[in-house]
Coordinates of C-alpha atoms in Angstrom, one line a residue:
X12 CA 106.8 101.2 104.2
X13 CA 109.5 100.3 101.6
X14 CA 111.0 102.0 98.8
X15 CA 109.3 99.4 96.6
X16 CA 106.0 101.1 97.0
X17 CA 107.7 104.5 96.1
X18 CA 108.1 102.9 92.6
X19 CA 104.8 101.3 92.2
X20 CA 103.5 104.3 92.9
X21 CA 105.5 105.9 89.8
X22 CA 104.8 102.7 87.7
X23 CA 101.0 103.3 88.6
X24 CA 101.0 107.1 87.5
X25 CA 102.8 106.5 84.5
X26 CA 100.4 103.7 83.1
X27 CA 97.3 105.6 83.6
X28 CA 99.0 108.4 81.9
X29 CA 100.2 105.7 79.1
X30 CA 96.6 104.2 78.7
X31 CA 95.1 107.6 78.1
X32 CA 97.0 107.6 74.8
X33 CA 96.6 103.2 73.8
X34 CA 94.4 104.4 70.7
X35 CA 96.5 106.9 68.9
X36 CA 98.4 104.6 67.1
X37 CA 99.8 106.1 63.7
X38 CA 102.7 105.9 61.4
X39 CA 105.4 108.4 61.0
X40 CA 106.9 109.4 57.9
X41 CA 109.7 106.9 56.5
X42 CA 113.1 108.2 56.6
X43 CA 116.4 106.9 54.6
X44 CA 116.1 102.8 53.8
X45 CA 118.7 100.7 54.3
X46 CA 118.4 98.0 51.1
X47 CA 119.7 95.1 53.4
X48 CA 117.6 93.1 55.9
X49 CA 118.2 92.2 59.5
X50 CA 117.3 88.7 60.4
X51 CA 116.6 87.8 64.4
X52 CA 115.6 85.0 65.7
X53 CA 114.3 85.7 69.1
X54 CA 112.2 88.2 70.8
X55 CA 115.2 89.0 73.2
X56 CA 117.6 88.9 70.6
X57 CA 115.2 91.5 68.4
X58 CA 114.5 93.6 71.9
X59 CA 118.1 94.3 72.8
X60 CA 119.3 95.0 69.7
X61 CA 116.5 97.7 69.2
X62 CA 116.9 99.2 72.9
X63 CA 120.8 99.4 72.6
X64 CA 121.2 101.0 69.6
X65 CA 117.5 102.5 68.4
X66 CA 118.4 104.8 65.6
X67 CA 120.6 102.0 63.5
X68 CA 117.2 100.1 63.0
X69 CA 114.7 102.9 62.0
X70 CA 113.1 102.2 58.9
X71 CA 115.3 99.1 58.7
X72 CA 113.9 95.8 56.8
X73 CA 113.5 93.4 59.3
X74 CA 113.0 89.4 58.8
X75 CA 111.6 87.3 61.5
X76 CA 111.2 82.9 61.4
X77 CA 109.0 81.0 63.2
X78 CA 107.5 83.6 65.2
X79 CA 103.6 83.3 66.6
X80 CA 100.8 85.9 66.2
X81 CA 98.5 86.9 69.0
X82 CA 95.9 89.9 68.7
X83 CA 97.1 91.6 72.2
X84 CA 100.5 93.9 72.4
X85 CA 103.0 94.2 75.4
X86 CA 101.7 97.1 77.8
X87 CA 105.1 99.0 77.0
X88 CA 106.5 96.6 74.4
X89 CA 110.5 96.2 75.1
X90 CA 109.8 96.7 78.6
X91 CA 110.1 93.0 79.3
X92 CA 113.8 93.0 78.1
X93 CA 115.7 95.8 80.0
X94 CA 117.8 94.9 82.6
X95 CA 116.2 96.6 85.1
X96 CA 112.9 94.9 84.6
X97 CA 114.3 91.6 84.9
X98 CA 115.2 92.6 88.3
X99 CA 112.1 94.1 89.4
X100 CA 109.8 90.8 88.4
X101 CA 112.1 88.8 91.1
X102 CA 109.8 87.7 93.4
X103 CA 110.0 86.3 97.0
X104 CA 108.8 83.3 99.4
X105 CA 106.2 86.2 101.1
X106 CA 104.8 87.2 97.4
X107 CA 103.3 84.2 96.8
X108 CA 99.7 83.6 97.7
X109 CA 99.0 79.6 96.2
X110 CA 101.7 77.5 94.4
X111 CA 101.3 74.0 93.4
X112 CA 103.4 72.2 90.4
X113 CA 101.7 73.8 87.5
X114 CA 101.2 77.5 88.8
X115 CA 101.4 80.0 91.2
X116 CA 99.4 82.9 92.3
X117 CA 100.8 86.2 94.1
X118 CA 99.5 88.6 96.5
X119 CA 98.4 91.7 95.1
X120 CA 102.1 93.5 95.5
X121 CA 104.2 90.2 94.1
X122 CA 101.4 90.6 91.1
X123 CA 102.4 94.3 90.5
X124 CA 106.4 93.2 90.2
X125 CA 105.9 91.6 87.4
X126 CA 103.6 94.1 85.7
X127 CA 106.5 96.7 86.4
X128 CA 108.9 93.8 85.1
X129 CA 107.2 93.9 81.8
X130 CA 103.9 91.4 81.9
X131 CA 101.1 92.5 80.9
X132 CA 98.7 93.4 77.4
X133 CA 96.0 95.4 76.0
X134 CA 93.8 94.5 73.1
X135 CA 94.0 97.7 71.1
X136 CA 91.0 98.1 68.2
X137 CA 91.9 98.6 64.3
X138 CA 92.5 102.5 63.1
X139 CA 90.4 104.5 61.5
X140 CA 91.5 102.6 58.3
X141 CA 91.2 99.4 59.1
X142 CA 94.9 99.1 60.7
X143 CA 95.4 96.5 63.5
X144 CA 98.0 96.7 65.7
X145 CA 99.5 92.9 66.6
X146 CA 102.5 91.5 68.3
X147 CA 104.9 88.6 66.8
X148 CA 106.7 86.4 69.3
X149 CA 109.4 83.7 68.7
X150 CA 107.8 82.2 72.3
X151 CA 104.1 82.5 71.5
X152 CA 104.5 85.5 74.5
X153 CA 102.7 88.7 73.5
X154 CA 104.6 90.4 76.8
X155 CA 107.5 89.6 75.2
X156 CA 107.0 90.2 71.3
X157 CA 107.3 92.8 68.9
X158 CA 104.5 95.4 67.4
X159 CA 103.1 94.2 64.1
X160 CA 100.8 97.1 62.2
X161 CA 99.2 95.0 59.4
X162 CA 97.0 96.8 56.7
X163 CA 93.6 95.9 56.5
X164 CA 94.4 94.7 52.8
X165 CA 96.9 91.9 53.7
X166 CA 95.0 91.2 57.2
X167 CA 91.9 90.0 55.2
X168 CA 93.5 88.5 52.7
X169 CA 95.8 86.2 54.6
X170 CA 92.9 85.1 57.2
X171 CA 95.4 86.4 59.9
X172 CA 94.4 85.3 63.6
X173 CA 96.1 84.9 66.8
X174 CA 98.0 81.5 66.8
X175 CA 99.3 82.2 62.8
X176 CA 103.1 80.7 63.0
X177 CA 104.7 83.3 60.3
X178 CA 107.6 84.1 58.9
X179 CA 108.2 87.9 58.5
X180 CA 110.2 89.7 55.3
X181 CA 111.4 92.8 54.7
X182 CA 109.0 94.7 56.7
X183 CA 110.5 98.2 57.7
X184 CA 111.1 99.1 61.4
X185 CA 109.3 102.3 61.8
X186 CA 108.8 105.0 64.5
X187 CA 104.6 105.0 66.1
X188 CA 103.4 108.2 66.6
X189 CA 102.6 107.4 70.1
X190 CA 103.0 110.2 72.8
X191 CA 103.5 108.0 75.2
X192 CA 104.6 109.9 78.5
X193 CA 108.2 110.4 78.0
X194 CA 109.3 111.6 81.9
X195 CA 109.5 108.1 82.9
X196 CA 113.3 107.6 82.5
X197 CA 112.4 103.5 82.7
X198 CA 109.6 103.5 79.0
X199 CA 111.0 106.9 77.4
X200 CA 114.4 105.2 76.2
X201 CA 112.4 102.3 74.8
X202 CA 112.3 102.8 71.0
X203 CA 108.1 103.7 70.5
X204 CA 108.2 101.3 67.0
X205 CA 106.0 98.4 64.9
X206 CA 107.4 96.5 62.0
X207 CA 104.7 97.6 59.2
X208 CA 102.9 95.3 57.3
X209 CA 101.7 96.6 54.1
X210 CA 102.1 94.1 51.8
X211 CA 101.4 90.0 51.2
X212 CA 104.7 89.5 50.5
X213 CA 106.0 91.0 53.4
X214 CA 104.5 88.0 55.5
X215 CA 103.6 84.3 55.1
X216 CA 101.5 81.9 57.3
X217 CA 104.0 78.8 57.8
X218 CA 101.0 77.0 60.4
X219 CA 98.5 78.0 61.6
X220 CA 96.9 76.9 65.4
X221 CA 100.0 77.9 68.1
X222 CA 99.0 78.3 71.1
X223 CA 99.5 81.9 73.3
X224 CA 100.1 83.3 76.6
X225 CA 98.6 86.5 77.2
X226 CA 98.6 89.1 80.2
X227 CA 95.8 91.0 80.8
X228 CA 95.9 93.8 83.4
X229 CA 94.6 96.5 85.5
X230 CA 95.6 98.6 88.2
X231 CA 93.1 97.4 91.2
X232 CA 92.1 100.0 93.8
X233 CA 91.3 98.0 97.1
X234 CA 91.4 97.9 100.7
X235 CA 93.2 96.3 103.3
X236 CA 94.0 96.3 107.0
X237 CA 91.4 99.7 107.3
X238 CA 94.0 101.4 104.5
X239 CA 93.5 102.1 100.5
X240 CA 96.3 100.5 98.6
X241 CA 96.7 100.0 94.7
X242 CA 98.3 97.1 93.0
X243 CA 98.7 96.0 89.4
X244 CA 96.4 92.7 88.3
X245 CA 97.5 90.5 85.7
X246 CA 96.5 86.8 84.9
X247 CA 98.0 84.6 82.4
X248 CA 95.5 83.3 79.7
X249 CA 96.1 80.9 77.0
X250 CA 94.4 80.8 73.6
X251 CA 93.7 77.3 73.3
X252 CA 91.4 77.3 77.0
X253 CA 87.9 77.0 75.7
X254 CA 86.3 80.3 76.8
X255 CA 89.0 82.1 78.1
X256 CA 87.4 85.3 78.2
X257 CA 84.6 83.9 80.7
X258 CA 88.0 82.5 82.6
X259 CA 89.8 85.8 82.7
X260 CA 86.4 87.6 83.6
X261 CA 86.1 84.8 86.8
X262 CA 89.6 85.3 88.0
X263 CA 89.8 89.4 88.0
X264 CA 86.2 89.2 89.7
X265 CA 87.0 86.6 92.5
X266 CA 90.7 88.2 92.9
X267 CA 88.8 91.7 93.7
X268 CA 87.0 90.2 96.5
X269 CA 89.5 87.8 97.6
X270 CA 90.4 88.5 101.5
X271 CA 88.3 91.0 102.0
X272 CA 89.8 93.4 99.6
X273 CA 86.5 95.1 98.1
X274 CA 89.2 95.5 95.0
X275 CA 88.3 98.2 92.0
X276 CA 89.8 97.6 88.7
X277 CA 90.7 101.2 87.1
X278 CA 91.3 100.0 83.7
X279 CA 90.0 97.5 81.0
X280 CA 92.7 95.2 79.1
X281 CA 90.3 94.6 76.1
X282 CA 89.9 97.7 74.6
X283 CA 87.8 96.2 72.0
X284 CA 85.4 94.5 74.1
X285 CA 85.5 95.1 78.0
X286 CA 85.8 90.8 79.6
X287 CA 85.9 92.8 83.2
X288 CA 83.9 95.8 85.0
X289 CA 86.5 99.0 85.4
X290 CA 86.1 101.9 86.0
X291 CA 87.4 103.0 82.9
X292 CA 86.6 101.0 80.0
X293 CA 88.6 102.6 77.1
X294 CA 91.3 105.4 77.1
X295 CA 89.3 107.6 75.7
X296 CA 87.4 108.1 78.9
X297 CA 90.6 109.4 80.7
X298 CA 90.5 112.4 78.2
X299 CA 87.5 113.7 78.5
X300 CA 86.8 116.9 80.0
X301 CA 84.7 115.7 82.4
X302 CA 87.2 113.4 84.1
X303 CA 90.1 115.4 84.3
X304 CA 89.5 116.7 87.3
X305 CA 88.8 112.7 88.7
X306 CA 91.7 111.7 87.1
X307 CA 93.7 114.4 89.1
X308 CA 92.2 113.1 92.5
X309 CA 93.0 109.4 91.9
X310 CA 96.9 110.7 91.1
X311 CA 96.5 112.1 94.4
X312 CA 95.2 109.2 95.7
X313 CA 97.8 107.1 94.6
X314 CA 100.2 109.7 95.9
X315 CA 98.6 109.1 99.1
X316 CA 98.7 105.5 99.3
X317 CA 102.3 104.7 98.0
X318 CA 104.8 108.0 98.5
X319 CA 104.6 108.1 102.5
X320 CA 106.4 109.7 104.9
X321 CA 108.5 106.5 105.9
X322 CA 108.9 105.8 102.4
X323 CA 110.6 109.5 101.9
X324 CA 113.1 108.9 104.7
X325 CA 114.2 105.7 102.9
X326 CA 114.7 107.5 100.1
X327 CA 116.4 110.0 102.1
X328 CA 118.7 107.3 103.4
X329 CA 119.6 105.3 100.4
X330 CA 120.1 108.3 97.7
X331 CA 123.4 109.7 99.0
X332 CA 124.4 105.8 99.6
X333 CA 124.7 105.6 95.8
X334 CA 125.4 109.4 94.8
X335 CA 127.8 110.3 97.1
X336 CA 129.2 113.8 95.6
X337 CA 127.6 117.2 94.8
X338 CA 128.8 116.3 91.3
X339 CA 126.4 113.4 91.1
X340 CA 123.9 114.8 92.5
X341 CA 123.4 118.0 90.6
X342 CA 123.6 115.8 87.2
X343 CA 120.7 113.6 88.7
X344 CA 118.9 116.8 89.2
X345 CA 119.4 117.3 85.5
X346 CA 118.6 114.4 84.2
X347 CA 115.2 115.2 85.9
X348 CA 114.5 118.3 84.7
X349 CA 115.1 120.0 88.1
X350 CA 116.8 123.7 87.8
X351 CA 120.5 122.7 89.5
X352 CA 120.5 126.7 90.2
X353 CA 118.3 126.0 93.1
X354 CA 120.3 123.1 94.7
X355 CA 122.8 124.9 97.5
X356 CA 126.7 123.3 97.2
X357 CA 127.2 121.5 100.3
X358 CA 127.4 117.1 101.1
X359 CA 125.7 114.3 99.2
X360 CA 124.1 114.0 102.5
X361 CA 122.2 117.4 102.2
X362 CA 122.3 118.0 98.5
X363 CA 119.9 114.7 97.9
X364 CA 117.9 116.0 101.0
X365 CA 117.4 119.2 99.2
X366 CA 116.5 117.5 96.0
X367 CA 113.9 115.1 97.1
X368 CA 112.3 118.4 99.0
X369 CA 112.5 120.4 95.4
X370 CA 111.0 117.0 93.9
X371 CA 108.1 116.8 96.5
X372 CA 107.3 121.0 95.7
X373 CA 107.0 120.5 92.4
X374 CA 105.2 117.1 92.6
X375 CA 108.2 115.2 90.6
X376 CA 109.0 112.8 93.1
X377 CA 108.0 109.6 90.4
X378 CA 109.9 111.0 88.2
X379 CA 113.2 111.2 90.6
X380 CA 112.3 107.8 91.6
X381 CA 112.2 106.3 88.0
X382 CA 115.4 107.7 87.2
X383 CA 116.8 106.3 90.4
X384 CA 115.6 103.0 89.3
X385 CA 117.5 102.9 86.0
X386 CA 120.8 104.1 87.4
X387 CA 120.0 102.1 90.8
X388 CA 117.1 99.2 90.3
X389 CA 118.5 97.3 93.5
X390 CA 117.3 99.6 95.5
X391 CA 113.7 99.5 95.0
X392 CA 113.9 95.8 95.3

C-alpha cells in the first residue's frame, strides 16, 4: 500500500466535504477599486497571477479576449494550475487501462490522479436570483478556466450559452462567499473568487458555436480483489457530440461494472439535472440531518480503505527523510493546527513518529498529509 493512497484518501474527504457546500454561492461585499484593468490572455497566465499574489487582484477590473463559455465550473477552480497538481496528474505505463491514437482510458486509481491534478466539473444551478455561475476559458477547458457570476439581466439578454467566444471588460475580481473547507493546505490557498458580470457592457459575444471539453466526476465506491476501495471518475465530454449526456450516462454506468467492480458513484456532477445514478444527487442531501450520521460512516469508510497500516509506516519512513530537525518538525505541527506543547524534543526520527501518532488521535491525519503534499508533492507520487 503506497503513500499515494494516503492522499487520495485526503483528496476524497475533502471533496465530499467541498460538495456539501457547491450551492452556496454568493457575493461578498466590494472593497477599494483599482480604476485600471488587468488584461490576461490565458487561463494559466490568469491562474498564477491570482494564486501568487491573491490580494493585489481583489475587486480588480479584469479584461479577458477570446476566451470560450461553458455552463460547468472547475471542481476547485485554480486547482488545475498549482505546481503541485501538475505533478500529481503524471501518470504511468500501469495507469492505463485502453489507449489507441485518439484516447486513452485509466484504471480507476490513474483516473483519480488527475481529478486530484485538477480535472474535473460540476454543473451548479442559478441563485435564488437568477445568478448562474459559469466558467471562461482561453482553451475551451472548463477544468482549467475562470468563475464567471453573470446576472440574470445580462444572461438573458445576450442569449449566453456554452460555446459563446467572448471578450470580457472591466468585470471586477471579487471574493465568493464559499466556505469551502479551508484545512486542506492544497484548495485553502487558492483565492475562493468569480469575475462578476453585472452588466452588458461588461461582456460581448465575439462568435458564437466553440466547442468544450468538460469533466464530469464522482467519487466511485467499488470492489475489487474481495476489498472496498474508492476512486475518483471522470470522463471527458465535448459539447458538439450529439447527446452527450446519454454518452456521459453510458460511460459512468459501464465503468461501474467494468471488471467486476460492482462500482457506486457517491456524487452527481449535474447538479441541475442528475445524467448518472449516485448516491447523492445534490449537496444539499449531505446536510441534512438525517445523513450526518451516514456521512460520518462513509469518512470512516474511506479511512478504512485508504490510511492503512502499511501506508502509516511509509509515512513514518519518508517524513523525517524531508524534515530532518525538531525545528521542522514542530513548525509542521503548526502549520496543522497540532499543539507543539505536546510534541517531546528529541530526533526527526521520533518527533515525526510522535506527530503522525498525535495526528491519527485526533483523526487529522488528511490534513498532515495535505500539507506534506504542498511542501513535499514527490512523495505521494
Amino acid at each position: 500500500m503506497s503513500l499515494k493512497e494516503l492522499y487520495k484518501g485526503t483528496k476524497l474527504i475533502e471533496t465530499i466535504e467541498n460538495y456539501a457546500l457547491a450551492e452556496e454561492v454568493n457575493s461578498i461585499n466590494e472593497g477599494i477599486t483599482n480604476d485600471e484593468s488587468i488584461w490576461f490572455s490565458n487561463d494559466e497566465e490568469f491562474w498564477k497571477n491570482i494564486i501568487a499574489d491573491p490580494i493585489k487582484y481583489w475587486n480588480q477590473k479584469i479584461d479577458l479576449y477570446n476566451f470560450v463559455i461553458s455552463d460547468w465550473v472547475a471542481r476547485v477552480p485554480g486547482l488545475y494550475w498549482t505546481p503541485s497538481s501538475e505533478k500529481i496528474r503524471q501518470h504511468k505505463k500501469e495507469d492505463i487501462a485502453l489507449q489507441s491514437k485518439h484516447w486513452l482510458e485509466f484504471y480507476p486509481p490513474g483516473k483519480s490522479k488527475k481529478v486530484m491534478g485538477g480535472v474535473g466539473t460540476l454543473l451548479l444551478p442559478p441563485t435564488d436570483e437568477g445568478k448562474v455561475l459559469l466558467s471562461v476559458s482561453a482553451g475551451c477547458n472548463a477544468s482549467t478556466g475562470v468563475p464567471l457570476l453573470c446576472f440574470p439581466e445580462v444572461y438573458d439578454h445576450l442569449k449566453l450559452k456554452q460555446g459563446d467566444c467572448v471578450m470580457i471588460r472591466d468585470a471586477k475580481w471579487l471574493p465568493m462567499d464559499m466556505n469551502w473547507s479551508s484545512k486542506f493546505a492544497s484548495t485553502k490557498d487558492i483565492p475562493r473568487g468569480y469575475l462578476v458580470i453585472d452588466s452588458v457592457d461588461k461582456i460581448q459575444v465575439l462568435d458564437r458555436n466553440y466547442p468544450v471539453a468538460y469533466h464530469p466526476f464522482s467519487l466511485m465506491e467499488y470492489e475489487y480483489q474481495d476489498s472496498l476501495f474508492y476512486d475518483f471518475v471522470y470522463v471527458t465530454a465535448d459539447s458538439k457530440v450529439q447527446n452527450v449526456d446519454t454518452e456521459i450516462e453510458r460511460f459512468f454506468k459501464e465503468y461501474a461494472k467494468k471488471e467486476g467492480r460492482n462500482g457506486e458513484y457517491l456524487l452527481n456532477p449535474n447538479i441541475v439535472n442528475p445524467i448518472f445514478q449516485s448516491h447523492y444527487l445534490s449537496p444539499t442531501e449531505l446536510t441534512q440531518a438525517s445523513e450526518k450520521a451516514k456521512l460520518n460512516l462513509l469518512y470512516e469508510r474511506i479511512r478504512g480503505a485508504c490510511f492503512k497500516e502499511q501506508s502509516i509506516e511509509q509515512l513514518v519512513i519518508k517524513l523525517p527523510q524531508h524534515y530532518q530537525s525538531s525545528v521542522s518538525i514542530r513548525t509542521l505541527a503548526k502549520k496543522i493546527g497540532v499543539n507543539v506543547s505536546l510534541l517531546v524534543e528529541d530526533s526527526a526520527v521520533n518527533m515525526s513518529s510522535q506527530l503522525i501518532d498525535l495526528c491519527i488521535k485526533k483523526e487529522m491525519i488528511e490534513t498532515l498529509v495535505d500539507r506534506v503534499t504542498v511542501d513535499y508533492p514527490q512523495i505521494f507520487i
